[in-house]
C-alpha positions as a Markdown table, in Angstrom:
| # | Residue | x | y | z |
|---|---|---|---|---|
| 1 | Met | 7.7 | -15.0 | 16.2 |
| 2 | Glu | 9.0 | -18.0 | 14.4 |
| 3 | Glu | 7.4 | -20.4 | 16.9 |
| 4 | Ile | 3.9 | -19.2 | 16.0 |
| 5 | Glu | 4.8 | -18.9 | 12.3 |
| 6 | Tyr | 3.6 | -15.3 | 12.1 |
| 7 | Glu | 5.4 | -14.6 | 8.9 |
| 8 | Thr | 3.8 | -17.5 | 7.1 |
| 9 | Ala | 0.3 | -16.5 | 8.4 |
| 10 | His | 0.9 | -12.9 | 7.4 |
| 11 | Asn | 2.1 | -13.8 | 3.9 |
| 12 | Ala | -1.0 | -16.0 | 3.4 |
| 13 | Trp | -3.2 | -13.2 | 4.6 |
| 14 | Ala | -1.5 | -10.7 | 2.3 |
| 15 | Ala | -1.8 | -13.0 | -0.7 |
| 16 | Ala | -5.5 | -13.6 | 0.0 |
| 17 | Arg | -6.1 | -9.9 | 0.4 |
| 18 | Lys | -4.5 | -9.2 | -3.0 |
| 19 | Val | -6.5 | -11.9 | -4.7 |
| 20 | Tyr | -9.7 | -10.5 | -3.2 |
| 21 | His | -8.8 | -6.9 | -4.2 |
| 22 | Asp | -8.0 | -7.9 | -7.7 |
| 23 | Ala | -11.3 | -9.7 | -8.1 |
| 24 | Gln | -13.1 | -6.8 | -6.5 |
| 25 | Met | -11.6 | -4.3 | -8.9 |
| 26 | Ser | -12.4 | -6.6 | -11.9 |
| 27 | Leu | -16.1 | -6.6 | -10.9 |
| 28 | Ala | -16.1 | -2.9 | -10.2 |
| 29 | Lys | -14.8 | -2.2 | -13.7 |
| 30 | Val | -17.5 | -4.2 | -15.4 |
| 31 | Arg | -19.8 | -1.6 | -17.0 |
| 32 | Ala | -23.5 | -2.3 | -16.4 |
| 33 | Leu | -25.4 | -1.7 | -19.6 |
| 34 | Asn | -28.9 | -1.5 | -18.1 |
| 35 | Phe | -30.6 | -1.2 | -14.7 |
| 36 | Asp | -31.1 | -5.0 | -14.5 |
| 37 | Glu | -27.3 | -5.4 | -14.6 |
| 38 | Ile | -26.9 | -2.6 | -12.0 |
| 39 | Ala | -29.3 | -4.5 | -9.7 |
| 40 | Leu | -27.1 | -7.6 | -10.1 |
| 41 | Lys | -23.9 | -5.7 | -9.5 |
| 42 | Ala | -25.5 | -4.0 | -6.5 |
| 43 | Thr | -26.5 | -7.4 | -5.1 |
| 44 | Ala | -22.9 | -8.6 | -5.4 |
| 45 | Ala | -21.7 | -5.5 | -3.7 |
| 46 | Met | -24.1 | -6.1 | -0.8 |
| 47 | Ala | -23.1 | -9.7 | -0.5 |
| 48 | Phe | -19.3 | -9.2 | -0.6 |
| 49 | Glu | -18.8 | -5.7 | 0.6 |
| 50 | Arg | -21.6 | -5.5 | 3.1 |
| 51 | Gly | -23.6 | -2.3 | 3.8 |
| 52 | Phe | -22.5 | 1.2 | 4.4 |
| 53 | Gly | -24.6 | 1.5 | 7.5 |
| 54 | Asp | -22.9 | -1.1 | 9.7 |
| 55 | Lys | -21.9 | 0.7 | 12.8 |
| 56 | Asp | -20.3 | -2.2 | 14.6 |
| 57 | Arg | -17.3 | -2.8 | 12.3 |
| 58 | Arg | -16.0 | -1.7 | 8.9 |
| 59 | Pro | -16.8 | -4.1 | 6.1 |
| 60 | Leu | -14.1 | -6.5 | 4.9 |
| 61 | Arg | -11.6 | -5.6 | 7.6 |
| 62 | Val | -10.8 | -2.1 | 6.2 |
| 63 | Gln | -11.3 | -3.0 | 2.5 |
| 64 | Asn | -12.8 | -0.3 | 0.3 |
| 65 | Gln | -16.2 | -0.8 | -1.3 |
| 66 | Met | -15.1 | -0.6 | -4.9 |
| 67 | Val | -18.0 | -2.6 | -6.3 |
| 68 | Ala | -20.5 | -0.3 | -4.6 |
| 69 | Phe | -18.6 | 2.7 | -6.1 |
| 70 | Gly | -18.8 | 1.0 | -9.5 |
| 71 | Val | -22.6 | 0.6 | -9.1 |
| 72 | Ala | -23.0 | 4.2 | -8.3 |
| 73 | Trp | -20.9 | 5.3 | -11.3 |
| 74 | Asp | -22.8 | 3.0 | -13.6 |
| 75 | Ala | -26.2 | 4.4 | -12.4 |
| 76 | Val | -24.9 | 8.0 | -13.1 |
| 77 | Leu | -23.7 | 7.0 | -16.6 |
| 78 | Leu | -27.0 | 5.2 | -17.4 |
| 79 | Ala | -29.1 | 8.2 | -16.1 |
| 80 | Ala | -27.0 | 10.6 | -18.2 |
| 81 | Glu | -27.5 | 8.4 | -21.3 |
| 82 | Ala | -31.2 | 8.3 | -20.7 |
| 83 | Ser | -31.4 | 12.0 | -20.2 |
| 84 | Glu | -29.4 | 12.7 | -23.4 |
| 85 | Lys | -31.7 | 10.4 | -25.4 |
| 86 | Ala | -34.8 | 12.1 | -24.0 |
| 87 | Ala | -33.4 | 15.5 | -24.9 |
| 88 | Asn | -32.7 | 14.4 | -28.5 |
| 89 | His | -36.2 | 13.1 | -29.1 |
């Protein structure tokens, strides 16, 4: 495999995958404070993680959709906060 420099290519791929995963997790952890921010975060998820409904191939070559998960969690938290505020008024 040395003649095709497999190890060098694999190491570069692994390093790029780690950088992407770290950036993905950083964005997923940013807490949206309102629905405008959720919309922005959802747009980033669609652009970089693609859609859930793609039947031809998995998004990002088997990467998980962590930003999309963060969007869903933020929506739940904002809805719970809004519900709590409404109940207290």
